[in-house]
Structure formats: structure tokens, C-alpha cells
Amino acid sequence: MIGGVVMSQSNLEKQEAKLKALNQKIKDEKNKIEQRLGKQIISQANLDYANLSNDNIKSLSKKVAEFLKVNQAHNQL
């Protein structure tokens, strides 16, 4: 029976490693999307990187988020 427990533990560890790898892949893909979205917004709005302080970025992201929320609400009607 000990061999079966060790085998199950080994399989469990392999599954855990696969899950961790999949979670990292998901995290990496989310980061890529966030970066592409930010890059597209900056590009489409002709924003100057030199003028994008942390405060400006926060303010702009709030405005974009509010705009999207309002548009989503209107589209659901």
C-alpha cells in the first residue's frame, strides 16, 4: 500500500506543477493583454510618454474605465 501512496503523491505533485505552470501562463497572457491595451490607448490618443506621470496615468485610467462602464450600460439596454 505504501507504493500506491507514494505513486499518488508523485502524481499529485505532477498535477500541482502543471497547475502552477498553467497559472503562470495565464498571468503572463493577462500581462501581455494589459500591455497591448495600454500601448494602443497611448497610441490612439497620441499621448506623449514624457507627460505620463503616475498621477496622470491613474486619472486617465479612471476616465477610460468610467467611459467603458457607461458604454457597457448603454449597450445592455
PDB file of N, CA, C and O in Angstrom:
ATOM      1  N   MET A   1       0.819  -1.202   0.000  1.00  0.00           N
ATOM      2  CA  MET A   1       0.000   0.000   0.000  1.00  0.00           C
ATOM      3  C   MET A   1       0.856   1.256   0.000  1.00  0.00           C
ATOM      4  O   MET A   1       0.453   2.271  -0.518  1.00  0.00           O
ATOM      5  N   ILE A   2       2.058   1.161   0.571  1.00  0.00           N
ATOM      6  CA  ILE A   2       2.931   2.327   0.628  1.00  0.00           C
ATOM      7  C   ILE A   2       3.324   2.760  -0.782  1.00  0.00           C
ATOM      8  O   ILE A   2       3.382   3.947  -1.083  1.00  0.00           O
ATOM      9  N   GLY A   3       3.554   1.812  -1.665  1.00  0.00           N
ATOM     10  CA  GLY A   3       3.903   2.149  -3.043  1.00  0.00           C
ATOM     11  C   GLY A   3       2.802   2.933  -3.717  1.00  0.00           C
ATOM     12  O   GLY A   3       3.055   3.859  -4.472  1.00  0.00           O
ATOM     13  N   GLY A   4       1.559   2.577  -3.441  1.00  0.00           N
ATOM     14  CA  GLY A   4       0.419   3.280  -4.016  1.00  0.00           C
ATOM     15  C   GLY A   4       0.309   4.704  -3.505  1.00  0.00           C
ATOM     16  O   GLY A   4      -0.031   5.621  -4.240  1.00  0.00           O
ATOM     17  N   VAL A   5       0.616   4.905  -2.215  1.00  0.00           N
ATOM     18  CA  VAL A   5       0.563   6.237  -1.618  1.00  0.00           C
ATOM     19  C   VAL A   5       1.649   7.108  -2.225  1.00  0.00           C
ATOM     20  O   VAL A   5       1.420   8.268  -2.558  1.00  0.00           O
ATOM     21  N   VAL A   6       2.845   6.542  -2.375  1.00  0.00           N
ATOM     22  CA  VAL A   6       3.956   7.296  -2.964  1.00  0.00           C
ATOM     23  C   VAL A   6       3.630   7.655  -4.409  1.00  0.00           C
ATOM     24  O   VAL A   6       3.886   8.763  -4.857  1.00  0.00           O
ATOM     25  N   MET A   7       3.040   6.699  -5.128  1.00  0.00           N
ATOM     26  CA  MET A   7       2.675   6.938  -6.517  1.00  0.00           C
ATOM     27  C   MET A   7       1.618   8.032  -6.599  1.00  0.00           C
ATOM     28  O   MET A   7       1.713   8.927  -7.442  1.00  0.00           O
ATOM     29  N   SER A   8       0.635   7.992  -5.721  1.00  0.00           N
ATOM     30  CA  SER A   8      -0.405   9.014  -5.715  1.00  0.00           C
ATOM     31  C   SER A   8       0.181  10.368  -5.374  1.00  0.00           C
ATOM     32  O   SER A   8      -0.201  11.386  -5.959  1.00  0.00           O
ATOM     33  N   GLN A   9       1.111  10.398  -4.430  1.00  0.00           N
ATOM     34  CA  GLN A   9       1.740  11.662  -4.046  1.00  0.00           C
ATOM     35  C   GLN A   9       2.540  12.212  -5.222  1.00  0.00           C
ATOM     36  O   GLN A   9       2.499  13.410  -5.505  1.00  0.00           O
ATOM     37  N   SER A  10       3.234  11.338  -5.929  1.00  0.00           N
ATOM     38  CA  SER A  10       4.017  11.761  -7.080  1.00  0.00           C
ATOM     39  C   SER A  10       3.099  12.329  -8.165  1.00  0.00           C
ATOM     40  O   SER A  10       3.400  13.364  -8.763  1.00  0.00           O
ATOM     41  N   ASN A  11       1.988  11.658  -8.421  1.00  0.00           N
ATOM     42  CA  ASN A  11       1.030  12.142  -9.419  1.00  0.00           C
ATOM     43  C   ASN A  11       0.439  13.468  -8.992  1.00  0.00           C
ATOM     44  O   ASN A  11       0.246  14.366  -9.816  1.00  0.00           O
ATOM     45  N   LEU A  12       0.162  13.603  -7.715  1.00  0.00           N
ATOM     46  CA  LEU A  12      -0.382  14.848  -7.186  1.00  0.00           C
ATOM     47  C   LEU A  12       0.619  15.984  -7.362  1.00  0.00           C
ATOM     48  O   LEU A  12       0.249  17.092  -7.757  1.00  0.00           O
ATOM     49  N   GLU A  13       1.881  15.712  -7.093  1.00  0.00           N
ATOM     50  CA  GLU A  13       2.923  16.720  -7.260  1.00  0.00           C
ATOM     51  C   GLU A  13       3.062  17.122  -8.728  1.00  0.00           C
ATOM     52  O   GLU A  13       3.261  18.296  -9.047  1.00  0.00           O
ATOM     53  N   LYS A  14       2.926  16.151  -9.628  1.00  0.00           N
ATOM     54  CA  LYS A  14       2.996  16.458 -11.058  1.00  0.00           C
ATOM     55  C   LYS A  14       1.816  17.334 -11.471  1.00  0.00           C
ATOM     56  O   LYS A  14       1.985  18.291 -12.228  1.00  0.00           O
ATOM     57  N   GLN A  15       0.629  17.010 -10.974  1.00  0.00           N
ATOM     58  CA  GLN A  15      -0.554  17.810 -11.288  1.00  0.00           C
ATOM     59  C   GLN A  15      -0.408  19.223 -10.732  1.00  0.00           C
ATOM     60  O   GLN A  15      -0.796  20.195 -11.376  1.00  0.00           O
ATOM     61  N   GLU A  16       0.139  19.330  -9.526  1.00  0.00           N
ATOM     62  CA  GLU A  16       0.355  20.639  -8.914  1.00  0.00           C
ATOM     63  C   GLU A  16       1.329  21.469  -9.737  1.00  0.00           C
ATOM     64  O   GLU A  16       1.127  22.668  -9.951  1.00  0.00           O
ATOM     65  N   ALA A  17       2.392  20.837 -10.223  1.00  0.00           N
ATOM     66  CA  ALA A  17       3.371  21.535 -11.059  1.00  0.00           C
ATOM     67  C   ALA A  17       2.724  22.011 -12.360  1.00  0.00           C
ATOM     68  O   ALA A  17       2.968  23.139 -12.813  1.00  0.00           O
ATOM     69  N   LYS A  18       1.867  21.166 -12.953  1.00  0.00           N
ATOM     70  CA  LYS A  18       1.168  21.559 -14.180  1.00  0.00           C
ATOM     71  C   LYS A  18       0.237  22.735 -13.911  1.00  0.00           C
ATOM     72  O   LYS A  18       0.134  23.653 -14.721  1.00  0.00           O
ATOM     73  N   LEU A  19      -0.449  22.691 -12.771  1.00  0.00           N
ATOM     74  CA  LEU A  19      -1.360  23.772 -12.416  1.00  0.00           C
ATOM     75  C   LEU A  19      -0.609  25.080 -12.212  1.00  0.00           C
ATOM     76  O   LEU A  19      -1.039  26.137 -12.676  1.00  0.00           O
ATOM     77  N   LYS A  20       0.526  25.017 -11.535  1.00  0.00           N
ATOM     78  CA  LYS A  20       1.339  26.218 -11.327  1.00  0.00           C
ATOM     79  C   LYS A  20       1.812  26.780 -12.662  1.00  0.00           C
ATOM     80  O   LYS A  20       1.793  27.995 -12.875  1.00  0.00           O
ATOM     81  N   ALA A  21       2.225  25.903 -13.557  1.00  0.00           N
ATOM     82  CA  ALA A  21       2.685  26.343 -14.874  1.00  0.00           C
ATOM     83  C   ALA A  21       1.540  26.982 -15.662  1.00  0.00           C
ATOM     84  O   ALA A  21       1.719  28.018 -16.310  1.00  0.00           O
ATOM     85  N   LEU A  22       0.350  26.389 -15.572  1.00  0.00           N
ATOM     86  CA  LEU A  22      -0.804  26.937 -16.272  1.00  0.00           C
ATOM     87  C   LEU A  22      -1.193  28.291 -15.685  1.00  0.00           C
ATOM     88  O   LEU A  22      -1.487  29.230 -16.432  1.00  0.00           O
ATOM     89  N   ASN A  23      -1.170  28.414 -14.369  1.00  0.00           N
ATOM     90  CA  ASN A  23      -1.476  29.695 -13.728  1.00  0.00           C
ATOM     91  C   ASN A  23      -0.476  30.773 -14.135  1.00  0.00           C
ATOM     92  O   ASN A  23      -0.862  31.926 -14.356  1.00  0.00           O
ATOM     93  N   GLN A  24       0.790  30.412 -14.259  1.00  0.00           N
ATOM     94  CA  GLN A  24       1.808  31.373 -14.697  1.00  0.00           C
ATOM     95  C   GLN A  24       1.560  31.786 -16.140  1.00  0.00           C
ATOM     96  O   GLN A  24       1.694  32.960 -16.497  1.00  0.00           O
ATOM     97  N   LYS A  25       1.168  30.828 -16.966  1.00  0.00           N
ATOM     98  CA  LYS A  25       0.876  31.130 -18.372  1.00  0.00           C
ATOM     99  C   LYS A  25      -0.309  32.095 -18.471  1.00  0.00           C
ATOM    100  O   LYS A  25      -0.283  33.038 -19.263  1.00  0.00           O
ATOM    101  N   ILE A  26      -1.335  31.867 -17.662  1.00  0.00           N
ATOM    102  CA  ILE A  26      -2.497  32.757 -17.647  1.00  0.00           C
ATOM    103  C   ILE A  26      -2.081  34.152 -17.199  1.00  0.00           C
ATOM    104  O   ILE A  26      -2.475  35.157 -17.808  1.00  0.00           O
ATOM    105  N   LYS A  27      -1.271  34.226 -16.158  1.00  0.00           N
ATOM    106  CA  LYS A  27      -0.785  35.517 -15.653  1.00  0.00           C
ATOM    107  C   LYS A  27       0.019  36.250 -16.721  1.00  0.00           C
ATOM    108  O   LYS A  27      -0.159  37.454 -16.930  1.00  0.00           O
ATOM    109  N   ASP A  28       0.879  35.525 -17.422  1.00  0.00           N
ATOM    110  CA  ASP A  28       1.686  36.124 -18.487  1.00  0.00           C
ATOM    111  C   ASP A  28       0.811  36.655 -19.619  1.00  0.00           C
ATOM    112  O   ASP A  28       1.059  37.749 -20.150  1.00  0.00           O
ATOM    113  N   GLU A  29      -0.223  35.896 -19.992  1.00  0.00           N
ATOM    114  CA  GLU A  29      -1.126  36.333 -21.056  1.00  0.00           C
ATOM    115  C   GLU A  29      -1.900  37.576 -20.636  1.00  0.00           C
ATOM    116  O   GLU A  29      -2.095  38.493 -21.440  1.00  0.00           O
ATOM    117  N   LYS A  30      -2.336  37.628 -19.379  1.00  0.00           N
ATOM    118  CA  LYS A  30      -3.028  38.814 -18.882  1.00  0.00           C
ATOM    119  C   LYS A  30      -2.118  40.033 -18.955  1.00  0.00           C
ATOM    120  O   LYS A  30      -2.543  41.117 -19.364  1.00  0.00           O
ATOM    121  N   ASN A  31      -0.867  39.851 -18.562  1.00  0.00           N
ATOM    122  CA  ASN A  31       0.092  40.959 -18.629  1.00  0.00           C
ATOM    123  C   ASN A  31       0.294  41.440 -20.061  1.00  0.00           C
ATOM    124  O   ASN A  31       0.371  42.641 -20.320  1.00  0.00           O
ATOM    125  N   LYS A  32       0.366  40.505 -21.002  1.00  0.00           N
ATOM    126  CA  LYS A  32       0.528  40.882 -22.407  1.00  0.00           C
ATOM    127  C   LYS A  32      -0.667  41.696 -22.886  1.00  0.00           C
ATOM    128  O   LYS A  32      -0.504  42.705 -23.586  1.00  0.00           O
ATOM    129  N   ILE A  33      -1.867  41.260 -22.521  1.00  0.00           N
ATOM    130  CA  ILE A  33      -3.076  41.978 -22.929  1.00  0.00           C
ATOM    131  C   ILE A  33      -3.088  43.374 -22.329  1.00  0.00           C
ATOM    132  O   ILE A  33      -3.388  44.357 -23.020  1.00  0.00           O
ATOM    133  N   GLU A  34      -2.752  43.474 -21.046  1.00  0.00           N
ATOM    134  CA  GLU A  34      -2.721  44.781 -20.385  1.00  0.00           C
ATOM    135  C   GLU A  34      -1.720  45.714 -21.058  1.00  0.00           C
ATOM    136  O   GLU A  34      -2.006  46.898 -21.268  1.00  0.00           O
ATOM    137  N   GLN A  35      -0.566  45.176 -21.403  1.00  0.00           N
ATOM    138  CA  GLN A  35       0.452  45.997 -22.060  1.00  0.00           C
ATOM    139  C   GLN A  35       0.001  46.440 -23.443  1.00  0.00           C
ATOM    140  O   GLN A  35       0.172  47.607 -23.826  1.00  0.00           O
ATOM    141  N   ARG A  36      -0.608  45.518 -24.196  1.00  0.00           N
ATOM    142  CA  ARG A  36      -1.081  45.877 -25.545  1.00  0.00           C
ATOM    143  C   ARG A  36      -2.198  46.896 -25.471  1.00  0.00           C
ATOM    144  O   ARG A  36      -2.248  47.825 -26.280  1.00  0.00           O
ATOM    145  N   LEU A  37      -3.108  46.719 -24.506  1.00  0.00           N
ATOM    146  CA  LEU A  37      -4.208  47.673 -24.356  1.00  0.00           C
ATOM    147  C   LEU A  37      -3.676  49.057 -24.025  1.00  0.00           C
ATOM    148  O   LEU A  37      -4.068  50.042 -24.652  1.00  0.00           O
ATOM    149  N   GLY A  38      -2.772  49.121 -23.060  1.00  0.00           N
ATOM    150  CA  GLY A  38      -2.180  50.409 -22.697  1.00  0.00           C
ATOM    151  C   GLY A  38      -1.449  51.037 -23.865  1.00  0.00           C
ATOM    152  O   GLY A  38      -1.589  52.239 -24.133  1.00  0.00           O
ATOM    153  N   LYS A  39      -0.713  50.241 -24.584  1.00  0.00           N
ATOM    154  CA  LYS A  39       0.043  50.756 -25.739  1.00  0.00           C
ATOM    155  C   LYS A  39      -0.904  51.296 -26.801  1.00  0.00           C
ATOM    156  O   LYS A  39      -0.665  52.366 -27.373  1.00  0.00           O
ATOM    157  N   GLN A  40      -1.999  50.590 -27.056  1.00  0.00           N
ATOM    158  CA  GLN A  40      -2.963  51.029 -28.060  1.00  0.00           C
ATOM    159  C   GLN A  40      -3.667  52.321 -27.629  1.00  0.00           C
ATOM    160  O   GLN A  40      -3.878  53.209 -28.455  1.00  0.00           O
ATOM    161  N   ILE A  41      -4.023  52.416 -26.355  1.00  0.00           N
ATOM    162  CA  ILE A  41      -4.666  53.641 -25.866  1.00  0.00           C
ATOM    163  C   ILE A  41      -3.716  54.824 -26.013  1.00  0.00           C
ATOM    164  O   ILE A  41      -4.106  55.889 -26.501  1.00  0.00           O
ATOM    165  N   ILE A  42      -2.470  54.632 -25.618  1.00  0.00           N
ATOM    166  CA  ILE A  42      -1.469  55.700 -25.729  1.00  0.00           C
ATOM    167  C   ILE A  42      -1.295  56.101 -27.192  1.00  0.00           C
ATOM    168  O   ILE A  42      -1.274  57.283 -27.533  1.00  0.00           O
ATOM    169  N   SER A  43      -1.213  55.116 -28.052  1.00  0.00           N
ATOM    170  CA  SER A  43      -1.008  55.376 -29.475  1.00  0.00           C
ATOM    171  C   SER A  43      -2.219  56.075 -30.102  1.00  0.00           C
ATOM    172  O   SER A  43      -2.072  57.091 -30.786  1.00  0.00           O
ATOM    173  N   GLN A  44      -3.406  55.532 -29.868  1.00  0.00           N
ATOM    174  CA  GLN A  44      -4.623  56.075 -30.475  1.00  0.00           C
ATOM    175  C   GLN A  44      -4.941  57.481 -29.973  1.00  0.00           C
ATOM    176  O   GLN A  44      -5.511  58.296 -30.703  1.00  0.00           O
ATOM    177  N   ALA A  45      -4.578  57.759 -28.720  1.00  0.00           N
ATOM    178  CA  ALA A  45      -4.852  59.085 -28.144  1.00  0.00           C
ATOM    179  C   ALA A  45      -3.702  60.055 -28.396  1.00  0.00           C
ATOM    180  O   ALA A  45      -3.760  61.205 -27.953  1.00  0.00           O
ATOM    181  N   ASN A  46      -2.664  59.594 -29.090  1.00  0.00           N
ATOM    182  CA  ASN A  46      -1.482  60.424 -29.354  1.00  0.00           C
ATOM    183  C   ASN A  46      -0.916  61.036 -28.076  1.00  0.00           C
ATOM    184  O   ASN A  46      -0.590  62.228 -28.031  1.00  0.00           O
ATOM    185  N   LEU A  47      -0.819  60.209 -27.033  1.00  0.00           N
ATOM    186  CA  LEU A  47      -0.286  60.692 -25.764  1.00  0.00           C
ATOM    187  C   LEU A  47       1.234  60.704 -25.804  1.00  0.00           C
ATOM    188  O   LEU A  47       1.860  59.853 -26.449  1.00  0.00           O
ATOM    189  N   ASP A  48       1.811  61.637 -25.111  1.00  0.00           N
ATOM    190  CA  ASP A  48       3.266  61.766 -25.026  1.00  0.00           C
ATOM    191  C   ASP A  48       3.742  61.038 -23.771  1.00  0.00           C
ATOM    192  O   ASP A  48       3.300  61.344 -22.666  1.00  0.00           O
ATOM    193  N   TYR A  49       4.600  60.075 -23.947  1.00  0.00           N
ATOM    194  CA  TYR A  49       5.108  59.308 -22.807  1.00  0.00           C
ATOM    195  C   TYR A  49       5.737  60.215 -21.750  1.00  0.00           C
ATOM    196  O   TYR A  49       5.664  59.940 -20.562  1.00  0.00           O
ATOM    197  N   ALA A  50       6.342  61.306 -22.176  1.00  0.00           N
ATOM    198  CA  ALA A  50       7.020  62.208 -21.244  1.00  0.00           C
ATOM    199  C   ALA A  50       6.036  62.856 -20.279  1.00  0.00           C
ATOM    200  O   ALA A  50       6.418  63.245 -19.176  1.00  0.00           O
ATOM    201  N   ASN A  51       4.768  62.954 -20.683  1.00  0.00           N
ATOM    202  CA  ASN A  51       3.769  63.600 -19.840  1.00  0.00           C
ATOM    203  C   ASN A  51       2.940  62.614 -19.017  1.00  0.00           C
ATOM    204  O   ASN A  51       1.987  63.015 -18.359  1.00  0.00           O
ATOM    205  N   LEU A  52       3.288  61.340 -19.057  1.00  0.00           N
ATOM    206  CA  LEU A  52       2.505  60.331 -18.354  1.00  0.00           C
ATOM    207  C   LEU A  52       3.119  60.001 -16.994  1.00  0.00           C
ATOM    208  O   LEU A  52       3.790  59.002 -16.817  1.00  0.00           O
ATOM    209  N   SER A  53       2.851  60.846 -16.033  1.00  0.00           N
ATOM    210  CA  SER A  53       3.278  60.565 -14.659  1.00  0.00           C
ATOM    211  C   SER A  53       2.312  59.540 -14.059  1.00  0.00           C
ATOM    212  O   SER A  53       1.266  59.229 -14.634  1.00  0.00           O
ATOM    213  N   ASN A  54       2.638  59.015 -12.889  1.00  0.00           N
ATOM    214  CA  ASN A  54       1.745  58.055 -12.227  1.00  0.00           C
ATOM    215  C   ASN A  54       0.371  58.662 -11.983  1.00  0.00           C
ATOM    216  O   ASN A  54      -0.649  58.000 -12.168  1.00  0.00           O
ATOM    217  N   ASP A  55       0.343  59.913 -11.554  1.00  0.00           N
ATOM    218  CA  ASP A  55      -0.937  60.585 -11.309  1.00  0.00           C
ATOM    219  C   ASP A  55      -1.739  60.735 -12.600  1.00  0.00           C
ATOM    220  O   ASP A  55      -2.952  60.521 -12.612  1.00  0.00           O
ATOM    221  N   ASN A  56      -1.059  61.102 -13.687  1.00  0.00           N
ATOM    222  CA  ASN A  56      -1.740  61.230 -14.976  1.00  0.00           C
ATOM    223  C   ASN A  56      -2.279  59.887 -15.457  1.00  0.00           C
ATOM    224  O   ASN A  56      -3.390  59.813 -15.999  1.00  0.00           O
ATOM    225  N   ILE A  57      -1.509  58.845 -15.254  1.00  0.00           N
ATOM    226  CA  ILE A  57      -1.927  57.504 -15.669  1.00  0.00           C
ATOM    227  C   ILE A  57      -3.161  57.073 -14.873  1.00  0.00           C
ATOM    228  O   ILE A  57      -4.129  56.559 -15.437  1.00  0.00           O
ATOM    229  N   LYS A  58      -3.141  57.304 -13.561  1.00  0.00           N
ATOM    230  CA  LYS A  58      -4.295  56.942 -12.734  1.00  0.00           C
ATOM    231  C   LYS A  58      -5.536  57.720 -13.151  1.00  0.00           C
ATOM    232  O   LYS A  58      -6.627  57.157 -13.270  1.00  0.00           O
ATOM    233  N   SER A  59      -5.376  59.003 -13.363  1.00  0.00           N
ATOM    234  CA  SER A  59      -6.504  59.848 -13.763  1.00  0.00           C
ATOM    235  C   SER A  59      -7.061  59.399 -15.116  1.00  0.00           C
ATOM    236  O   SER A  59      -8.279  59.273 -15.291  1.00  0.00           O
ATOM    237  N   LEU A  60      -6.187  59.164 -16.059  1.00  0.00           N
ATOM    238  CA  LEU A  60      -6.608  58.742 -17.390  1.00  0.00           C
ATOM    239  C   LEU A  60      -7.285  57.373 -17.348  1.00  0.00           C
ATOM    240  O   LEU A  60      -8.319  57.165 -17.988  1.00  0.00           O
ATOM    241  N   SER A  61      -6.732  56.453 -16.565  1.00  0.00           N
ATOM    242  CA  SER A  61      -7.328  55.114 -16.489  1.00  0.00           C
ATOM    243  C   SER A  61      -8.713  55.167 -15.852  1.00  0.00           C
ATOM    244  O   SER A  61      -9.617  54.431 -16.259  1.00  0.00           O
ATOM    245  N   LYS A  62      -8.911  56.059 -14.875  1.00  0.00           N
ATOM    246  CA  LYS A  62     -10.242  56.225 -14.282  1.00  0.00           C
ATOM    247  C   LYS A  62     -11.231  56.735 -15.319  1.00  0.00           C
ATOM    248  O   LYS A  62     -12.361  56.265 -15.401  1.00  0.00           O
ATOM    249  N   LYS A  63     -10.797  57.700 -16.120  1.00  0.00           N
ATOM    250  CA  LYS A  63     -11.668  58.262 -17.158  1.00  0.00           C
ATOM    251  C   LYS A  63     -12.033  57.206 -18.202  1.00  0.00           C
ATOM    252  O   LYS A  63     -13.189  57.099 -18.615  1.00  0.00           O
ATOM    253  N   VAL A  64     -11.060  56.434 -18.624  1.00  0.00           N
ATOM    254  CA  VAL A  64     -11.312  55.391 -19.619  1.00  0.00           C
ATOM    255  C   VAL A  64     -12.254  54.343 -19.033  1.00  0.00           C
ATOM    256  O   VAL A  64     -13.210  53.906 -19.688  1.00  0.00           O
ATOM    257  N   ALA A  65     -12.019  53.949 -17.783  1.00  0.00           N
ATOM    258  CA  ALA A  65     -12.866  52.945 -17.137  1.00  0.00           C
ATOM    259  C   ALA A  65     -14.305  53.435 -17.010  1.00  0.00           C
ATOM    260  O   ALA A  65     -15.256  52.689 -17.290  1.00  0.00           O
ATOM    261  N   GLU A  66     -14.486  54.673 -16.603  1.00  0.00           N
ATOM    262  CA  GLU A  66     -15.835  55.229 -16.479  1.00  0.00           C
ATOM    263  C   GLU A  66     -16.523  55.286 -17.843  1.00  0.00           C
ATOM    264  O   GLU A  66     -17.697  54.958 -17.966  1.00  0.00           O
ATOM    265  N   PHE A  67     -15.777  55.698 -18.855  1.00  0.00           N
ATOM    266  CA  PHE A  67     -16.325  55.749 -20.205  1.00  0.00           C
ATOM    267  C   PHE A  67     -16.791  54.359 -20.649  1.00  0.00           C
ATOM    268  O   PHE A  67     -17.883  54.198 -21.185  1.00  0.00           O
ATOM    269  N   LEU A  68     -15.964  53.351 -20.402  1.00  0.00           N
ATOM    270  CA  LEU A  68     -16.316  51.986 -20.802  1.00  0.00           C
ATOM    271  C   LEU A  68     -17.514  51.467 -20.015  1.00  0.00           C
ATOM    272  O   LEU A  68     -18.381  50.785 -20.566  1.00  0.00           O
ATOM    273  N   LYS A  69     -17.566  51.778 -18.740  1.00  0.00           N
ATOM    274  CA  LYS A  69     -18.704  51.341 -17.918  1.00  0.00           C
ATOM    275  C   LYS A  69     -20.002  51.947 -18.419  1.00  0.00           C
ATOM    276  O   LYS A  69     -21.018  51.260 -18.529  1.00  0.00           O
ATOM    277  N   VAL A  70     -19.979  53.234 -18.723  1.00  0.00           N
ATOM    278  CA  VAL A  70     -21.176  53.911 -19.232  1.00  0.00           C
ATOM    279  C   VAL A  70     -21.591  53.298 -20.560  1.00  0.00           C
ATOM    280  O   VAL A  70     -22.779  53.026 -20.789  1.00  0.00           O
ATOM    281  N   ASN A  71     -20.635  53.077 -21.440  1.00  0.00           N
ATOM    282  CA  ASN A  71     -20.959  52.491 -22.751  1.00  0.00           C
ATOM    283  C   ASN A  71     -21.480  51.068 -22.622  1.00  0.00           C
ATOM    284  O   ASN A  71     -22.377  50.682 -23.364  1.00  0.00           O
ATOM    285  N   GLN A  72     -20.942  50.293 -21.709  1.00  0.00           N
ATOM    286  CA  GLN A  72     -21.433  48.938 -21.490  1.00  0.00           C
ATOM    287  C   GLN A  72     -22.871  48.971 -20.994  1.00  0.00           C
ATOM    288  O   GLN A  72     -23.708  48.180 -21.413  1.00  0.00           O
ATOM    289  N   ALA A  73     -23.157  49.892 -20.078  1.00  0.00           N
ATOM    290  CA  ALA A  73     -24.516  50.008 -19.545  1.00  0.00           C
ATOM    291  C   ALA A  73     -25.498  50.378 -20.653  1.00  0.00           C
ATOM    292  O   ALA A  73     -26.599  49.836 -20.723  1.00  0.00           O
ATOM    293  N   HIS A  74     -25.107  51.290 -21.539  1.00  0.00           N
ATOM    294  CA  HIS A  74     -25.979  51.689 -22.643  1.00  0.00           C
ATOM    295  C   HIS A  74     -26.164  50.548 -23.644  1.00  0.00           C
ATOM    296  O   HIS A  74     -27.239  50.400 -24.216  1.00  0.00           O
ATOM    297  N   ASN A  75     -25.116  49.774 -23.863  1.00  0.00           N
ATOM    298  CA  ASN A  75     -25.200  48.669 -24.812  1.00  0.00           C
ATOM    299  C   ASN A  75     -26.067  47.522 -24.299  1.00  0.00           C
ATOM    300  O   ASN A  75     -26.567  46.730 -25.085  1.00  0.00           O
ATOM    301  N   GLN A  76     -26.231  47.422 -22.995  1.00  0.00           N
ATOM    302  CA  GLN A  76     -27.033  46.345 -22.424  1.00  0.00           C
ATOM    303  C   GLN A  76     -28.515  46.669 -22.423  1.00  0.00           C
ATOM    304  O   GLN A  76     -29.345  45.813 -22.201  1.00  0.00           O
ATOM    305  N   LEU A  77     -28.871  47.907 -22.677  1.00  0.00           N
ATOM    306  CA  LEU A  77     -30.281  48.307 -22.686  1.00  0.00           C
ATOM    307  C   LEU A  77     -30.994  47.818 -23.917  1.00  0.00           C
ATOM    308  O   LEU A  77     -30.545  47.556 -24.927  1.00  0.00           O
TER     309      LEU A  77
END
